[in-house]
JSON list of C-alpha atoms and ligand atoms in Angstrom, two decimals:
[
{"chain": "A", "resi": 1, "resn": "MET", "atom": "CA", "xyz": [62.07, 133.73, 95.76]},
{"chain": "A", "resi": 2, "resn": "PRO", "atom": "CA", "xyz": [58.28, 133.59, 95.59]},
{"chain": "A", "resi": 3, "resn": "ILE", "atom": "CA", "xyz": [56.81, 131.52, 92.82]},
{"chain": "A", "resi": 4, "resn": "ASP", "atom": "CA", "xyz": [54.01, 132.26, 90.23]},
{"chain": "A", "resi": 5, "resn": "ALA", "atom": "CA", "xyz": [51.02, 130.27, 91.36]},
{"chain": "A", "resi": 6, "resn": "THR", "atom": "CA", "xyz": [49.82, 129.98, 87.73]},
{"chain": "A", "resi": 7, "resn": "GLN", "atom": "CA", "xyz": [52.97, 128.25, 86.44]},
{"chain": "A", "resi": 8, "resn": "LEU", "atom": "CA", "xyz": [53.00, 124.68, 85.07]},
{"chain": "A", "resi": 9, "resn": "TYR", "atom": "CA", "xyz": [54.12, 122.06, 87.59]},
{"chain": "A", "resi": 10, "resn": "ASP", "atom": "CA", "xyz": [57.88, 121.67, 87.72]},
{"chain": "A", "resi": 11, "resn": "ASP", "atom": "CA", "xyz": [58.77, 118.07, 88.80]},
{"chain": "A", "resi": 12, "resn": "GLN", "atom": "CA", "xyz": [62.33, 119.35, 89.77]},
{"chain": "A", "resi": 13, "resn": "ASN", "atom": "CA", "xyz": [60.88, 121.18, 92.77]},
{"chain": "A", "resi": 14, "resn": "ILE", "atom": "CA", "xyz": [62.27, 120.12, 96.25]},
{"chain": "A", "resi": 15, "resn": "PHE", "atom": "CA", "xyz": [59.00, 118.51, 97.47]},
{"chain": "A", "resi": 16, "resn": "ALA", "atom": "CA", "xyz": [58.74, 116.43, 94.29]},
{"chain": "A", "resi": 17, "resn": "LYS", "atom": "CA", "xyz": [62.23, 115.38, 95.02]},
{"chain": "A", "resi": 18, "resn": "ILE", "atom": "CA", "xyz": [61.28, 114.45, 98.61]},
{"chain": "A", "resi": 19, "resn": "LEU", "atom": "CA", "xyz": [58.25, 112.43, 97.37]},
{"chain": "A", "resi": 20, "resn": "ARG", "atom": "CA", "xyz": [60.54, 110.39, 95.00]},
{"chain": "A", "resi": 21, "resn": "GLY", "atom": "CA", "xyz": [62.84, 109.77, 97.93]},
{"chain": "A", "resi": 22, "resn": "GLU", "atom": "CA", "xyz": [65.79, 111.68, 96.23]},
{"chain": "A", "resi": 23, "resn": "ILE", "atom": "CA", "xyz": [65.98, 114.03, 99.29]},
{"chain": "A", "resi": 24, "resn": "PRO", "atom": "CA", "xyz": [65.64, 112.96, 102.94]},
{"chain": "A", "resi": 25, "resn": "ASN", "atom": "CA", "xyz": [62.97, 114.14, 105.17]},
{"chain": "A", "resi": 26, "resn": "ARG", "atom": "CA", "xyz": [61.72, 113.68, 108.72]},
{"chain": "A", "resi": 27, "resn": "THR", "atom": "CA", "xyz": [58.39, 111.91, 107.92]},
{"chain": "A", "resi": 28, "resn": "VAL", "atom": "CA", "xyz": [55.52, 112.31, 110.43]},
{"chain": "A", "resi": 29, "resn": "TYR", "atom": "CA", "xyz": [52.91, 110.50, 108.45]},
{"chain": "A", "resi": 30, "resn": "GLU", "atom": "CA", "xyz": [52.30, 108.95, 104.98]},
{"chain": "A", "resi": 31, "resn": "ASP", "atom": "CA", "xyz": [49.38, 107.47, 103.22]},
{"chain": "A", "resi": 32, "resn": "GLU", "atom": "CA", "xyz": [48.04, 107.04, 99.61]},
{"chain": "A", "resi": 33, "resn": "TRP", "atom": "CA", "xyz": [47.22, 110.73, 99.36]},
{"chain": "A", "resi": 34, "resn": "ALA", "atom": "CA", "xyz": [49.72, 112.58, 101.45]},
{"chain": "A", "resi": 35, "resn": "LEU", "atom": "CA", "xyz": [53.16, 112.92, 103.02]},
{"chain": "A", "resi": 36, "resn": "ALA", "atom": "CA", "xyz": [53.74, 114.96, 106.25]},
{"chain": "A", "resi": 37, "resn": "PHE", "atom": "CA", "xyz": [57.19, 115.92, 107.38]},
{"chain": "A", "resi": 38, "resn": "HIS", "atom": "CA", "xyz": [58.98, 118.34, 109.64]},
{"chain": "A", "resi": 39, "resn": "ASP", "atom": "CA", "xyz": [59.69, 121.73, 108.26]},
{"chain": "A", "resi": 40, "resn": "ILE", "atom": "CA", "xyz": [63.52, 122.25, 107.87]},
{"chain": "A", "resi": 41, "resn": "ASN", "atom": "CA", "xyz": [63.26, 125.76, 109.27]},
{"chain": "A", "resi": 42, "resn": "PRO", "atom": "CA", "xyz": [60.51, 125.49, 112.06]},
{"chain": "A", "resi": 43, "resn": "GLN", "atom": "CA", "xyz": [58.70, 128.74, 112.76]},
{"chain": "A", "resi": 44, "resn": "ALA", "atom": "CA", "xyz": [56.95, 127.28, 115.88]},
{"chain": "A", "resi": 45, "resn": "PRO", "atom": "CA", "xyz": [57.78, 124.40, 118.45]},
{"chain": "A", "resi": 46, "resn": "GLU", "atom": "CA", "xyz": [55.68, 122.20, 116.17]},
{"chain": "A", "resi": 47, "resn": "HIS", "atom": "CA", "xyz": [55.90, 122.97, 112.41]},
{"chain": "A", "resi": 48, "resn": "VAL", "atom": "CA", "xyz": [54.95, 120.22, 109.99]},
{"chain": "A", "resi": 49, "resn": "LEU", "atom": "CA", "xyz": [54.25, 120.32, 106.13]},
{"chain": "A", "resi": 50, "resn": "VAL", "atom": "CA", "xyz": [51.54, 118.20, 104.63]},
{"chain": "A", "resi": 51, "resn": "ILE", "atom": "CA", "xyz": [51.77, 117.70, 100.87]},
{"chain": "A", "resi": 52, "resn": "PRO", "atom": "CA", "xyz": [49.52, 115.83, 98.36]},
{"chain": "A", "resi": 53, "resn": "LYS", "atom": "CA", "xyz": [51.12, 113.00, 96.47]},
{"chain": "A", "resi": 54, "resn": "GLY", "atom": "CA", "xyz": [49.83, 114.38, 93.28]},
{"chain": "A", "resi": 55, "resn": "ALA", "atom": "CA", "xyz": [51.57, 117.09, 91.18]},
{"chain": "A", "resi": 56, "resn": "TYR", "atom": "CA", "xyz": [49.90, 120.39, 92.13]},
{"chain": "A", "resi": 57, "resn": "VAL", "atom": "CA", "xyz": [51.57, 123.74, 92.25]},
{"chain": "A", "resi": 58, "resn": "CYS", "atom": "CA", "xyz": [49.37, 125.34, 94.88]},
{"chain": "A", "resi": 59, "resn": "TRP", "atom": "CA", "xyz": [46.02, 125.45, 96.59]},
{"chain": "A", "resi": 60, "resn": "ASP", "atom": "CA", "xyz": [44.39, 126.99, 93.45]},
{"chain": "A", "resi": 61, "resn": "ASP", "atom": "CA", "xyz": [45.67, 124.37, 91.10]},
{"chain": "A", "resi": 62, "resn": "PHE", "atom": "CA", "xyz": [44.71, 121.54, 93.64]},
{"chain": "A", "resi": 63, "resn": "SER", "atom": "CA", "xyz": [41.16, 122.91, 94.32]},
{"chain": "A", "resi": 64, "resn": "ALA", "atom": "CA", "xyz": [40.59, 123.31, 90.52]},
{"chain": "A", "resi": 65, "resn": "LYS", "atom": "CA", "xyz": [42.05, 120.04, 89.35]},
{"chain": "A", "resi": 66, "resn": "ALA", "atom": "CA", "xyz": [42.38, 117.33, 91.94]},
{"chain": "A", "resi": 67, "resn": "SER", "atom": "CA", "xyz": [39.92, 114.44, 92.08]},
{"chain": "A", "resi": 68, "resn": "GLU", "atom": "CA", "xyz": [37.18, 114.28, 95.01]},
{"chain": "A", "resi": 69, "resn": "ALA", "atom": "CA", "xyz": [39.35, 111.35, 96.35]},
{"chain": "A", "resi": 70, "resn": "GLU", "atom": "CA", "xyz": [42.53, 113.35, 96.33]},
{"chain": "A", "resi": 71, "resn": "ILE", "atom": "CA", "xyz": [40.95, 116.21, 98.03]},
{"chain": "A", "resi": 72, "resn": "ALA", "atom": "CA", "xyz": [39.23, 114.16, 100.68]},
{"chain": "A", "resi": 73, "resn": "GLY", "atom": "CA", "xyz": [42.38, 112.16, 101.19]},
{"chain": "A", "resi": 74, "resn": "PHE", "atom": "CA", "xyz": [44.56, 115.33, 101.56]},
{"chain": "A", "resi": 75, "resn": "VAL", "atom": "CA", "xyz": [42.15, 117.12, 103.84]},
{"chain": "A", "resi": 76, "resn": "ARG", "atom": "CA", "xyz": [41.72, 114.06, 106.03]},
{"chain": "A", "resi": 77, "resn": "ALA", "atom": "CA", "xyz": [45.62, 113.57, 106.17]},
{"chain": "A", "resi": 78, "resn": "VAL", "atom": "CA", "xyz": [46.17, 117.13, 107.38]},
{"chain": "A", "resi": 79, "resn": "GLY", "atom": "CA", "xyz": [43.46, 116.60, 110.18]},
{"chain": "A", "resi": 80, "resn": "HIS", "atom": "CA", "xyz": [44.84, 113.26, 111.14]},
{"chain": "A", "resi": 81, "resn": "VAL", "atom": "CA", "xyz": [48.35, 114.69, 111.41]},
{"chain": "A", "resi": 82, "resn": "ALA", "atom": "CA", "xyz": [47.28, 117.56, 113.59]},
{"chain": "A", "resi": 83, "resn": "ARG", "atom": "CA", "xyz": [45.26, 115.17, 115.79]},
{"chain": "A", "resi": 84, "resn": "THR", "atom": "CA", "xyz": [47.92, 112.58, 116.21]},
{"chain": "A", "resi": 85, "resn": "MET", "atom": "CA", "xyz": [50.37, 115.38, 117.08]},
{"chain": "A", "resi": 86, "resn": "GLY", "atom": "CA", "xyz": [48.01, 116.19, 119.99]},
{"chain": "A", "resi": 87, "resn": "LEU", "atom": "CA", "xyz": [47.32, 119.65, 118.68]},
{"chain": "A", "resi": 88, "resn": "VAL", "atom": "CA", "xyz": [43.59, 119.59, 118.67]},
{"chain": "A", "resi": 89, "resn": "GLU", "atom": "CA", "xyz": [42.98, 120.39, 122.39]},
{"chain": "A", "resi": 90, "resn": "PRO", "atom": "CA", "xyz": [45.75, 123.16, 122.67]},
{"chain": "A", "resi": 91, "resn": "GLY", "atom": "CA", "xyz": [44.93, 124.34, 119.10]},
{"chain": "A", "resi": 92, "resn": "TYR", "atom": "CA", "xyz": [46.91, 124.82, 116.00]},
{"chain": "A", "resi": 93, "resn": "ARG", "atom": "CA", "xyz": [47.01, 126.91, 112.79]},
{"chain": "A", "resi": 94, "resn": "LEU", "atom": "CA", "xyz": [47.06, 125.93, 109.06]},
{"chain": "A", "resi": 95, "resn": "LEU", "atom": "CA", "xyz": [48.68, 128.00, 106.39]},
{"chain": "A", "resi": 96, "resn": "ALA", "atom": "CA", "xyz": [48.76, 127.48, 102.65]},
{"chain": "A", "resi": 97, "resn": "ASN", "atom": "CA", "xyz": [50.79, 130.24, 100.98]},
{"chain": "A", "resi": 98, "resn": "THR", "atom": "CA", "xyz": [49.69, 130.79, 97.34]},
{"chain": "A", "resi": 99, "resn": "GLY", "atom": "CA", "xyz": [51.84, 132.69, 94.90]},
{"chain": "A", "resi": 100, "resn": "PHE", "atom": "CA", "xyz": [53.69, 136.01, 94.90]},
{"chain": "A", "resi": 101, "resn": "ASP", "atom": "CA", "xyz": [51.89, 138.02, 97.58]},
{"chain": "A", "resi": 102, "resn": "ALA", "atom": "CA", "xyz": [51.84, 135.12, 100.08]},
{"chain": "A", "resi": 103, "resn": "HIS", "atom": "CA", "xyz": [55.53, 134.36, 99.25]},
{"chain": "A", "resi": 104, "resn": "GLN", "atom": "CA", "xyz": [55.02, 130.84, 98.39]},
{"chain": "A", "resi": 105, "resn": "GLU", "atom": "CA", "xyz": [58.54, 129.41, 97.83]},
{"chain": "A", "resi": 106, "resn": "VAL", "atom": "CA", "xyz": [58.08, 125.80, 96.86]},
{"chain": "A", "resi": 107, "resn": "PRO", "atom": "CA", "xyz": [55.92, 125.16, 93.79]},
{"chain": "A", "resi": 108, "resn": "HIS", "atom": "CA", "xyz": [54.34, 121.96, 95.10]},
{"chain": "A", "resi": 109, "resn": "LEU", "atom": "CA", "xyz": [51.14, 122.47, 97.38]},
{"chain": "A", "resi": 110, "resn": "HIS", "atom": "CA", "xyz": [51.89, 122.31, 101.05]},
{"chain": "A", "resi": 111, "resn": "VAL", "atom": "CA", "xyz": [49.91, 123.05, 104.16]},
{"chain": "A", "resi": 112, "resn": "HIS", "atom": "CA", "xyz": [51.81, 124.24, 107.20]},
{"chain": "A", "resi": 113, "resn": "ILE", "atom": "CA", "xyz": [50.74, 123.05, 110.55]},
{"chain": "A", "resi": 114, "resn": "PHE", "atom": "CA", "xyz": [51.94, 125.33, 113.36]},
{"chain": "A", "resi": 115, "resn": "GLY", "atom": "CA", "xyz": [51.43, 124.60, 117.05]},
{"chain": "A", "resi": 116, "resn": "GLY", "atom": "CA", "xyz": [53.12, 123.85, 120.38]},
{"chain": "A", "resi": 117, "resn": "LYS", "atom": "CA", "xyz": [52.63, 127.37, 121.91]},
{"chain": "A", "resi": 118, "resn": "PRO", "atom": "CA", "xyz": [50.07, 130.18, 121.99]},
{"chain": "A", "resi": 119, "resn": "LEU", "atom": "CA", "xyz": [50.34, 131.58, 118.31]},
{"chain": "A", "resi": 120, "resn": "GLY", "atom": "CA", "xyz": [48.70, 134.83, 119.09]},
{"chain": "A", "resi": 121, "resn": "PRO", "atom": "CA", "xyz": [46.29, 136.53, 116.71]},
{"chain": "A", "resi": 122, "resn": "MET", "atom": "CA", "xyz": [46.82, 136.01, 112.95]},
{"chain": "A", "resi": 123, "resn": "LEU", "atom": "CA", "xyz": [49.17, 138.54, 111.56]},
{"chain": "A", "resi": 124, "resn": "VAL", "atom": "CA", "xyz": [48.94, 139.87, 108.04]},
{"chain": "A", "resi": 125, "resn": "ARG", "atom": "CA", "xyz": [51.84, 142.36, 108.14]},
{"chain": "B", "resi": 1, "resn": "LIG", "atom": "P1", "xyz": [56.30, 128.46, 101.59]},
{"chain": "B", "resi": 1, "resn": "LIG", "atom": "O1", "xyz": [56.96, 129.78, 101.82]},
{"chain": "B", "resi": 1, "resn": "LIG", "atom": "O2", "xyz": [54.87, 128.36, 102.18]},
{"chain": "B", "resi": 1, "resn": "LIG", "atom": "O3", "xyz": [56.54, 127.93, 100.14]},
{"chain": "B", "resi": 1, "resn": "LIG", "atom": "O4", "xyz": [57.10, 127.46, 102.61]},
{"chain": "B", "resi": 1, "resn": "LIG", "atom": "C1", "xyz": [58.09, 126.63, 102.19]},
{"chain": "B", "resi": 1, "resn": "LIG", "atom": "C2", "xyz": [58.62, 125.79, 103.35]},
{"chain": "B", "resi": 1, "resn": "LIG", "atom": "O5", "xyz": [59.31, 124.73, 103.00]},
{"chain": "B", "resi": 1, "resn": "LIG", "atom": "C3", "xyz": [59.43, 126.71, 104.28]},
{"chain": "B", "resi": 1, "resn": "LIG", "atom": "O6", "xyz": [58.91, 126.82, 105.59]},
{"chain": "B", "resi": 1, "resn": "LIG", "atom": "C4", "xyz": [60.78, 125.87, 104.31]},
{"chain": "B", "resi": 1, "resn": "LIG", "atom": "O7", "xyz": [61.45, 125.93, 105.51]},
{"chain": "B", "resi": 1, "resn": "LIG", "atom": "C5", "xyz": [60.37, 124.56, 103.97]},
{"chain": "B", "resi": 1, "resn": "LIG", "atom": "N1", "xyz": [61.30, 123.71, 103.22]},
{"chain": "B", "resi": 1, "resn": "LIG", "atom": "C6", "xyz": [62.15, 123.94, 102.22]},
{"chain": "B", "resi": 1, "resn": "LIG", "atom": "N2", "xyz": [62.90, 122.90, 101.90]},
{"chain": "B", "resi": 1, "resn": "LIG", "atom": "C7", "xyz": [62.65, 121.93, 102.85]},
{"chain": "B", "resi": 1, "resn": "LIG", "atom": "C8", "xyz": [63.06, 120.56, 103.02]},
{"chain": "B", "resi": 1, "resn": "LIG", "atom": "N3", "xyz": [64.05, 120.07, 102.26]},
{"chain": "B", "resi": 1, "resn": "LIG", "atom": "N4", "xyz": [62.61, 119.78, 103.99]},
{"chain": "B", "resi": 1, "resn": "LIG", "atom": "C9", "xyz": [61.65, 120.38, 104.91]},
{"chain": "B", "resi": 1, "resn": "LIG", "atom": "N5", "xyz": [61.08, 121.62, 104.65]},
{"chain": "B", "resi": 1, "resn": "LIG", "atom": "C10", "xyz": [61.68, 122.44, 103.71]}
]
C-alpha cells in the first residue's frame, strides 16, 4: 500500500525497527548519518537501500526539515556506498519514491541504489 508523504512519522515502520535492531538486515554500510542494506526483494543484480538515521517520512520531509549536517552526511553516504560497491564506472541509478503516485511503501526515507547490469532508459510507465 502506498503511503501518504505528508503523514507524521510513525516509529513503528519497518525501517525504524531495522534502525533499532529489532529486525535483521544485510548491512552494507553504516555511519553516524545513514544505514545501507540489501533490499529484501531485489529488482536488479545490485539493489541496496540507504536510509538516514533520523526520523524522516520521505524526501520532502527530509529536504525541508533535516539539518545541513544530516543532509550532507546522508548524501555522502549514498555516494560512498555506490562507490564502494564498484558501481561508478559501470553506472547506477538512484530512486527515492515519494508518496502515493510514486508508490512509496515504507514511510521512512530511503534511496534505492540499482546497478549490476545495463538498466536501460528510465521508465515512467
Ligand atoms: P518503496 O516502494 O520505495 O517504499 O520501496 C520499499 C522497499 O523496501 C522495497 O523495495 C522492499 O523490497 C524493501 N523492503 C521492505 N522490507 C524490507 C526489509 N525488511 N529489508 C529490506 N528491504 C525491505
